[in-house]
Amino acid sequence: MVLSFNNDYINENIKIEDLQKEVTTKIMPLFLKKCGYQNPEKNIDWVVSLHSDTDNLHFHIGFIEKRK
């Protein structure tokens, strides 16, 4: 999936390093829980890649369920 942001809003409100940390450690586990996955921290692996060389900052995110 792709998570895209308005560059101006992000640049005015949070450091990009802090946004990356929030996405990987807080937003992804919460998102996966809301999707119905149980214990995503243990049962799912995800990878997050920031692209900052476009008109909109965005993350490419992939995840895989390790256990049902």
XYZ file of C-alpha atoms in Angstrom:
68
model
C 0.000 0.000 0.000
C 0.997 3.649 -0.243
C 0.586 6.206 2.526
C 0.884 9.715 1.054
C 1.113 13.123 2.717
C 0.969 16.796 1.888
C 4.622 17.879 2.041
C 3.914 21.329 3.460
C 1.794 19.932 6.295
C 4.425 17.360 7.247
C 7.335 19.792 7.002
C 5.519 22.325 9.203
C 4.414 19.837 11.879
C 6.895 16.974 12.324
C 10.461 16.026 11.548
C 10.644 13.383 8.852
C 12.665 11.116 11.179
C 9.907 11.343 13.787
C 7.255 10.594 11.158
C 9.168 7.506 10.051
C 9.373 6.302 13.655
C 5.639 6.926 14.209
C 4.683 5.034 11.043
C 6.833 2.007 11.823
C 6.309 1.691 15.569
C 2.814 3.060 16.227
C 0.727 3.559 13.099
C 1.420 0.193 11.451
C 0.613 -1.933 14.535
C -2.565 0.083 15.161
C -3.621 -0.112 11.504
C -3.121 -3.882 11.419
C -5.060 -4.347 14.673
C -7.931 -2.298 13.239
C -7.829 -4.571 10.169
C -8.507 -7.500 12.498
C -5.058 -9.037 12.802
C -4.255 -10.455 16.231
C -0.910 -9.474 17.792
C 0.555 -7.900 14.653
C 3.833 -7.185 16.453
C 4.423 -10.961 16.708
C 2.414 -12.351 13.806
C 3.143 -9.933 10.968
C 6.295 -8.572 9.377
C 6.186 -5.265 7.540
C 8.565 -3.117 5.571
C 8.229 0.632 5.144
C 10.093 2.655 2.516
C 9.964 6.465 2.467
C 10.043 8.261 -0.884
C 10.830 11.914 -0.429
C 11.937 12.824 -3.962
C 8.422 13.360 -5.331
C 5.727 16.027 -5.044
C 4.241 14.205 -2.058
C 6.117 12.460 0.719
C 4.911 8.894 0.755
C 5.650 5.501 2.200
C 5.430 2.238 0.318
C 4.336 -0.383 2.838
C 4.223 -4.124 2.488
C 3.292 -6.699 5.089
C 3.008 -10.452 5.388
C 1.248 -12.606 7.938
C 3.669 -15.056 9.582
C 0.961 -16.882 11.533
C -2.774 -17.194 10.990
